[in-house]
């Protein structure tokens, strides 16, 4: 009888707001194996795109949940769209905000690779991809080549600017910051942090994660400790990245360094990656 729980739809208790290409899908997939979590499968894009449809529409997009579950949705665009924080605040000023951040240099390459796939460009030729990335990265000003700051792929990684917009409305305690690089290396650490933040029993543990041949180098999650059923991410995740020349990587790292330093100071945490 205890298993019979009334299911209904309601607005989310927590939103995974980004960053794009930082492991948002992996994090949502892993946390949704928790019995006390009900997560929306697709990206809802309510606060950035469908806001005019109103909160009833938003609610209708939510997954069914019972009283023992918290409801989560993820839309990575929310982090970078300046309209969104105020809208979220108006809905619920106590909402929990989940942010996952990955080294912005890797993140930029990941987003670039995705954009190439979407345009069906050079998808089997990483050398061409590398050249194209470098061509698109720079702009020339007064015969000087500098990083094109207004390229979305670069701008999306200026995390501190985006977080500042959110902090106009929400205090630091509203956020949890998950390390997207460590989610690949030590997923259990990051899941422990997230379960704690969400007030969930810490039942997703180290034993739940496995490396399989199915998803080379990326962890999958065991759905049930009693059996062998394992969930990995789709082929769209964990794509091969082009090798970008070392000097370009170094310039990108130098470019992001002051923003990264400011970010970790703002969120009062040790750097997630070598800045
Ligand atoms: N366990 C596991 N399996 C597969 N992939 C994993 C995993 N953990 C993190 N990642 C990394 O997630 C990157 C995609 O990030 P997102 O899911 O946030 O992308 S998106 O913004 O929703 O498009 C994806 O980026 P790419 O490697 O460029 O494909 C992965 O590096």
Short mmCIF file of C-alpha atoms and ligand atoms in Angstrom, two decimals:
data_model
loop_
_atom_site.label_atom_id
_atom_site.label_comp_id
_atom_site.label_asym_id
_atom_site.label_seq_id
_atom_site.Cartn_x
_atom_site.Cartn_y
_atom_site.Cartn_z
CA UNK A 1 0.00 0.00 0.00
CA UNK A 2 2.92 2.30 0.75
CA UNK A 3 3.89 2.13 -2.88
CA UNK A 4 0.64 3.68 -3.92
CA UNK A 5 1.35 7.36 -4.16
CA UNK A 6 -0.72 9.98 -5.86
CA UNK A 7 1.00 11.42 -8.90
CA UNK A 8 0.42 14.96 -10.06
CA UNK A 9 2.20 17.78 -11.80
CA UNK A 10 3.65 20.83 -10.09
CA UNK A 11 6.15 23.58 -10.63
CA UNK A 12 9.82 22.65 -10.09
CA UNK A 13 11.60 22.82 -6.75
CA UNK A 14 14.99 23.04 -8.42
CA UNK A 15 16.25 24.10 -11.83
CA UNK A 16 19.48 23.07 -13.51
CA UNK A 17 20.33 26.32 -15.28
CA UNK A 18 23.55 25.35 -17.10
CA UNK A 19 26.20 25.75 -18.26
CA UNK A 20 25.61 24.36 -21.70
CA UNK A 21 28.03 21.51 -22.65
CA UNK A 22 29.24 21.12 -19.06
CA UNK A 23 27.60 17.79 -18.31
CA UNK A 24 24.05 18.99 -17.62
CA UNK A 25 22.49 15.87 -19.18
CA UNK A 26 24.77 13.50 -17.29
CA UNK A 27 24.01 15.26 -14.01
CA UNK A 28 20.25 15.19 -14.59
CA UNK A 29 20.36 11.54 -15.69
CA UNK A 30 22.30 10.55 -12.58
CA UNK A 31 20.19 12.49 -10.07
CA UNK A 32 16.95 11.26 -11.62
CA UNK A 33 17.82 7.69 -10.59
CA UNK A 34 17.12 8.86 -7.03
CA UNK A 35 13.62 7.67 -6.00
CA UNK A 36 12.87 11.05 -4.44
CA UNK A 37 13.50 12.95 -7.68
CA UNK A 38 11.23 13.44 -10.65
CA UNK A 39 12.95 15.20 -13.55
CA UNK A 40 11.60 16.57 -16.82
CA UNK A 41 13.17 14.67 -19.72
CA UNK A 42 13.40 17.42 -22.29
CA UNK A 43 14.59 20.99 -21.99
CA UNK A 44 11.52 23.13 -21.31
CA UNK A 45 12.89 26.59 -22.29
CA UNK A 46 10.06 28.26 -20.40
CA UNK A 47 11.86 31.30 -18.98
CA UNK A 48 13.80 32.11 -22.15
CA UNK A 49 11.42 31.14 -24.95
CA UNK A 50 7.89 30.15 -23.89
CA UNK A 51 7.36 32.60 -21.04
CA UNK A 52 4.34 34.13 -22.77
CA UNK A 53 2.54 30.79 -22.38
CA UNK A 54 2.34 31.33 -18.62
CA UNK A 55 2.91 29.28 -15.49
CA UNK A 56 0.04 26.87 -16.19
CA UNK A 57 1.75 25.84 -19.38
CA UNK A 58 5.05 25.50 -17.53
CA UNK A 59 3.39 23.28 -14.96
CA UNK A 60 1.84 21.15 -17.70
CA UNK A 61 5.36 20.45 -19.01
CA UNK A 62 6.51 19.05 -15.68
CA UNK A 63 6.81 15.33 -15.05
CA UNK A 64 4.40 13.56 -12.73
CA UNK A 65 5.62 13.46 -9.16
CA UNK A 66 4.44 12.34 -5.74
CA UNK A 67 4.69 14.06 -2.35
CA UNK A 68 8.01 12.40 -1.60
CA UNK A 69 9.67 13.71 -4.72
CA UNK A 70 11.30 16.96 -5.68
CA UNK A 71 10.75 18.15 -9.23
CA UNK A 72 13.67 19.26 -11.40
CA UNK A 73 13.97 20.62 -14.91
CA UNK A 74 17.07 21.56 -16.87
CA UNK A 75 17.48 24.20 -19.55
CA UNK A 76 21.13 25.28 -19.97
CA UNK A 77 20.12 28.42 -21.81
CA UNK A 78 18.79 29.92 -18.55
CA UNK A 79 22.28 30.62 -17.24
CA UNK A 80 23.21 33.00 -20.06
CA UNK A 81 19.90 34.72 -20.85
CA UNK A 82 19.72 37.96 -18.83
CA UNK A 83 15.89 37.98 -18.83
CA UNK A 84 15.68 34.74 -16.92
CA UNK A 85 16.80 35.42 -13.31
CA UNK A 86 14.07 37.96 -12.60
CA UNK A 87 11.41 35.69 -14.09
CA UNK A 88 12.51 32.75 -11.98
CA UNK A 89 12.57 34.98 -8.90
CA UNK A 90 9.02 36.09 -9.58
CA UNK A 91 7.88 32.49 -9.70
CA UNK A 92 9.71 31.31 -6.60
CA UNK A 93 12.37 33.23 -4.74
CA UNK A 94 13.29 30.11 -2.75
CA UNK A 95 13.92 27.87 -5.73
CA UNK A 96 17.13 25.82 -5.69
CA UNK A 97 19.52 26.59 -8.51
CA UNK A 98 21.88 23.94 -9.79
CA UNK A 99 24.88 25.10 -11.80
CA UNK A 100 27.45 22.79 -13.35
CA UNK A 101 30.64 24.33 -14.68
CA UNK A 102 33.44 22.87 -16.71
CA UNK A 103 36.73 24.38 -17.77
CA UNK A 104 35.51 27.03 -20.24
CA UNK A 105 38.21 26.12 -22.77
CA UNK A 106 36.99 22.51 -23.03
CA UNK A 107 33.42 23.75 -22.90
CA UNK A 108 34.01 26.05 -25.87
CA UNK A 109 35.49 23.23 -27.94
CA UNK A 110 32.59 20.99 -26.97
CA UNK A 111 30.03 23.57 -28.07
CA UNK A 112 31.94 24.15 -31.28
CA UNK A 113 31.94 20.41 -32.05
CA UNK A 114 28.19 20.31 -31.40
CA UNK A 115 27.61 23.24 -33.75
CA UNK A 116 29.61 21.47 -36.45
CA UNK A 117 27.45 18.39 -36.03
CA UNK A 118 24.27 20.44 -36.25
CA UNK A 119 25.50 22.02 -39.47
CA UNK A 120 26.69 18.59 -40.66
CA UNK A 121 30.11 20.09 -41.25
CA UNK A 122 33.44 18.25 -41.02
CA UNK A 123 31.96 15.77 -38.62
CA UNK A 124 34.40 13.04 -39.54
CA UNK A 125 37.40 15.27 -39.97
CA UNK A 126 38.82 16.55 -36.71
CA UNK A 127 41.73 18.23 -38.48
CA UNK A 128 39.36 20.39 -40.49
CA UNK A 129 37.38 21.08 -37.34
CA UNK A 130 40.51 22.25 -35.57
CA UNK A 131 41.41 24.63 -38.38
CA UNK A 132 37.90 25.98 -38.54
CA UNK A 133 37.80 26.54 -34.78
CA UNK A 134 41.02 28.55 -34.93
CA UNK A 135 39.74 30.57 -37.91
CA UNK A 136 36.57 31.45 -36.09
CA UNK A 137 38.25 32.19 -32.77
CA UNK A 138 40.21 35.28 -33.75
CA UNK A 139 39.36 38.71 -35.01
CA UNK A 140 41.87 41.22 -36.27
CA UNK A 141 41.97 44.68 -34.81
CA UNK A 142 44.64 47.11 -35.95
CA UNK A 143 46.57 44.21 -37.43
CA UNK A 144 46.46 42.44 -34.09
CA UNK A 145 44.78 39.07 -33.71
CA UNK A 146 42.70 38.81 -30.58
CA UNK A 147 40.13 36.35 -29.30
CA UNK A 148 36.67 37.15 -30.60
CA UNK A 149 34.95 38.00 -27.33
CA UNK A 150 31.51 38.36 -28.82
CA UNK A 151 31.49 34.85 -30.27
CA UNK A 152 28.70 33.08 -28.36
CA UNK A 153 30.89 30.02 -27.90
CA UNK A 154 33.38 32.22 -26.06
CA UNK A 155 30.82 34.38 -24.25
CA UNK A 156 28.96 31.39 -22.83
CA UNK A 157 32.08 30.48 -20.86
CA UNK A 158 32.36 33.87 -19.12
CA UNK A 159 30.61 32.26 -16.18
CA UNK A 160 31.20 35.07 -13.73
CA UNK A 161 29.22 37.53 -15.87
CA UNK A 162 26.25 35.18 -16.02
CA UNK A 163 26.36 34.28 -12.33
CA UNK A 164 26.45 37.99 -11.44
CA UNK A 165 23.14 38.48 -13.27
CA UNK A 166 21.63 35.68 -11.21
CA UNK A 167 23.08 37.05 -7.99
CA UNK A 168 21.17 40.28 -8.50
CA UNK A 169 18.17 38.21 -7.41
CA UNK A 170 19.40 35.16 -5.54
CA UNK A 171 21.82 34.83 -2.60
CA UNK A 172 24.76 32.46 -2.79
CA UNK A 173 22.91 29.91 -0.64
CA UNK A 174 20.38 29.40 -3.44
CA UNK A 175 23.04 27.81 -5.65
CA UNK A 176 25.02 24.64 -5.77
CA UNK A 177 28.05 24.62 -8.04
CA UNK A 178 28.92 21.24 -9.50
CA UNK A 179 32.29 20.57 -11.10
CA UNK A 180 31.62 19.25 -14.60
CA UNK A 181 35.18 17.99 -15.13
CA UNK A 182 35.04 16.07 -11.86
CA UNK A 183 31.62 14.68 -12.80
CA UNK A 184 33.50 12.64 -15.41
CA UNK A 185 36.39 11.65 -13.09
CA UNK A 186 34.59 11.19 -9.75
CA UNK A 187 30.85 11.35 -10.39
CA UNK A 188 30.01 10.13 -6.87
CA UNK A 189 31.67 13.20 -5.26
CA UNK A 190 29.55 15.55 -7.32
CA UNK A 191 26.39 13.52 -6.73
CA UNK A 192 27.07 13.56 -3.00
CA UNK A 193 27.26 17.34 -3.11
CA UNK A 194 24.06 17.61 -5.11
CA UNK A 195 22.06 15.18 -2.96
CA UNK A 196 23.09 17.12 0.14
CA UNK A 197 22.12 20.46 -1.40
CA UNK A 198 18.72 19.09 -2.43
CA UNK A 199 18.15 17.59 1.03
CA UNK A 200 18.01 14.05 -0.35
CA UNK A 201 19.17 10.87 1.35
CA UNK A 202 22.67 10.15 -0.02
CA UNK A 203 21.80 6.91 -1.74
CA UNK A 204 23.64 7.44 -5.03
CA UNK A 205 27.14 6.29 -4.14
CA UNK A 206 30.45 5.28 -5.66
CA UNK A 207 29.22 1.69 -6.27
CA UNK A 208 26.49 3.05 -8.52
CA UNK A 209 28.92 4.23 -11.18
CA UNK A 210 30.60 2.04 -13.77
CA UNK A 211 32.87 2.48 -16.73
CA UNK A 212 31.73 0.32 -19.63
CA UNK A 213 32.98 -0.27 -23.15
CA UNK A 214 29.74 1.20 -24.33
CA UNK A 215 30.78 4.73 -23.35
CA UNK A 216 34.58 4.94 -23.43
CA UNK A 217 36.01 7.05 -20.64
CA UNK A 218 32.65 8.29 -19.41
CA UNK A 219 30.84 6.86 -16.41
CA UNK A 220 27.44 5.22 -16.64
CA UNK A 221 25.07 4.68 -13.73
CA UNK A 222 23.77 1.43 -12.32
CA UNK A 223 20.02 1.67 -12.08
CA UNK A 224 19.63 -0.96 -9.43
CA UNK A 225 22.30 -2.49 -7.22
CA UNK A 226 20.47 -5.85 -7.41
CA UNK A 227 20.93 -6.23 -11.14
CA UNK A 228 23.25 -5.30 -13.94
CA UNK A 229 21.10 -2.73 -15.66
CA UNK A 230 23.21 0.30 -16.50
CA UNK A 231 22.30 3.65 -18.02
CA UNK A 232 24.82 5.47 -20.23
CA UNK A 233 24.39 8.71 -22.09
CA UNK A 234 23.57 8.75 -25.80
CA UNK A 235 26.09 8.93 -28.63
CA UNK A 236 25.52 12.68 -28.79
CA UNK A 237 27.45 12.99 -25.54
CA UNK A 238 31.16 12.38 -25.28
CA UNK A 239 32.07 13.25 -28.84
CA UNK A 240 35.63 13.26 -30.10
CA UNK A 241 37.20 16.72 -29.82
CA UNK A 242 39.63 18.13 -32.40
CA UNK A 243 43.19 18.71 -31.26
CA UNK A 244 43.58 22.46 -30.96
CA UNK A 245 47.21 23.72 -31.17
CA UNK A 246 48.85 24.19 -27.75
CA UNK A 247 49.53 27.89 -28.26
CA UNK A 248 45.85 28.52 -29.01
CA UNK A 249 44.79 26.58 -25.91
CA UNK A 250 47.22 28.65 -23.87
CA UNK A 251 45.79 31.89 -25.23
CA UNK A 252 42.30 30.73 -24.39
CA UNK A 253 43.36 29.80 -20.88
CA UNK A 254 45.00 33.21 -20.43
CA UNK A 255 41.89 34.87 -21.76
CA UNK A 256 39.57 33.10 -19.32
CA UNK A 257 41.89 33.24 -16.28
CA UNK A 258 40.77 36.61 -14.82
CA UNK A 259 37.11 35.69 -15.27
CA UNK A 260 37.67 32.32 -13.63
CA UNK A 261 39.50 33.89 -10.70
CA UNK A 262 36.71 36.37 -10.19
CA UNK A 263 34.14 33.59 -10.40
CA UNK A 264 35.67 31.39 -7.72
CA UNK A 265 36.10 34.39 -5.46
CA UNK A 266 32.46 35.33 -5.97
CA UNK A 267 31.13 31.84 -5.24
CA UNK A 268 33.65 31.35 -2.39
CA UNK A 269 35.02 28.05 -3.62
CA UNK A 270 38.37 26.61 -4.50
CA UNK A 271 38.91 26.62 -8.29
CA UNK A 272 37.37 23.60 -10.00
CA UNK A 273 40.17 23.47 -12.56
CA UNK A 274 43.67 24.91 -12.90
CA UNK A 275 43.07 28.56 -13.70
N1 LIG B 1 28.82 10.32 -18.02
C1 LIG B 1 28.91 11.05 -19.13
N2 LIG B 1 28.63 10.53 -20.34
C2 LIG B 1 28.75 11.29 -21.45
N3 LIG B 1 29.10 12.60 -21.46
C3 LIG B 1 29.37 13.17 -20.27
C4 LIG B 1 29.29 12.44 -19.07
N4 LIG B 1 29.62 13.26 -18.06
C5 LIG B 1 29.90 14.44 -18.59
N5 LIG B 1 29.76 14.41 -19.93
C6 LIG B 1 30.02 15.53 -20.79
O1 LIG B 1 28.78 16.19 -21.06
C7 LIG B 1 29.01 16.98 -22.21
C8 LIG B 1 27.69 17.47 -22.78
O2 LIG B 1 27.19 18.43 -21.87
P1 LIG B 1 25.65 18.77 -21.75
O3 LIG B 1 24.87 17.53 -21.51
O4 LIG B 1 25.55 19.83 -20.72
O5 LIG B 1 25.32 19.35 -23.19
S1 LIG B 1 24.05 20.21 -23.60
O6 LIG B 1 24.32 21.59 -23.22
O7 LIG B 1 22.87 19.66 -22.94
O8 LIG B 1 23.98 20.06 -25.07
C9 LIG B 1 29.78 16.07 -23.13
O9 LIG B 1 30.55 16.88 -23.97
P2 LIG B 1 31.33 16.32 -25.27
O10 LIG B 1 32.44 15.47 -24.70
O11 LIG B 1 31.86 17.50 -26.00
O12 LIG B 1 30.35 15.54 -26.08
C10 LIG B 1 30.61 15.24 -22.15
O13 LIG B 1 31.96 15.63 -22.11
#
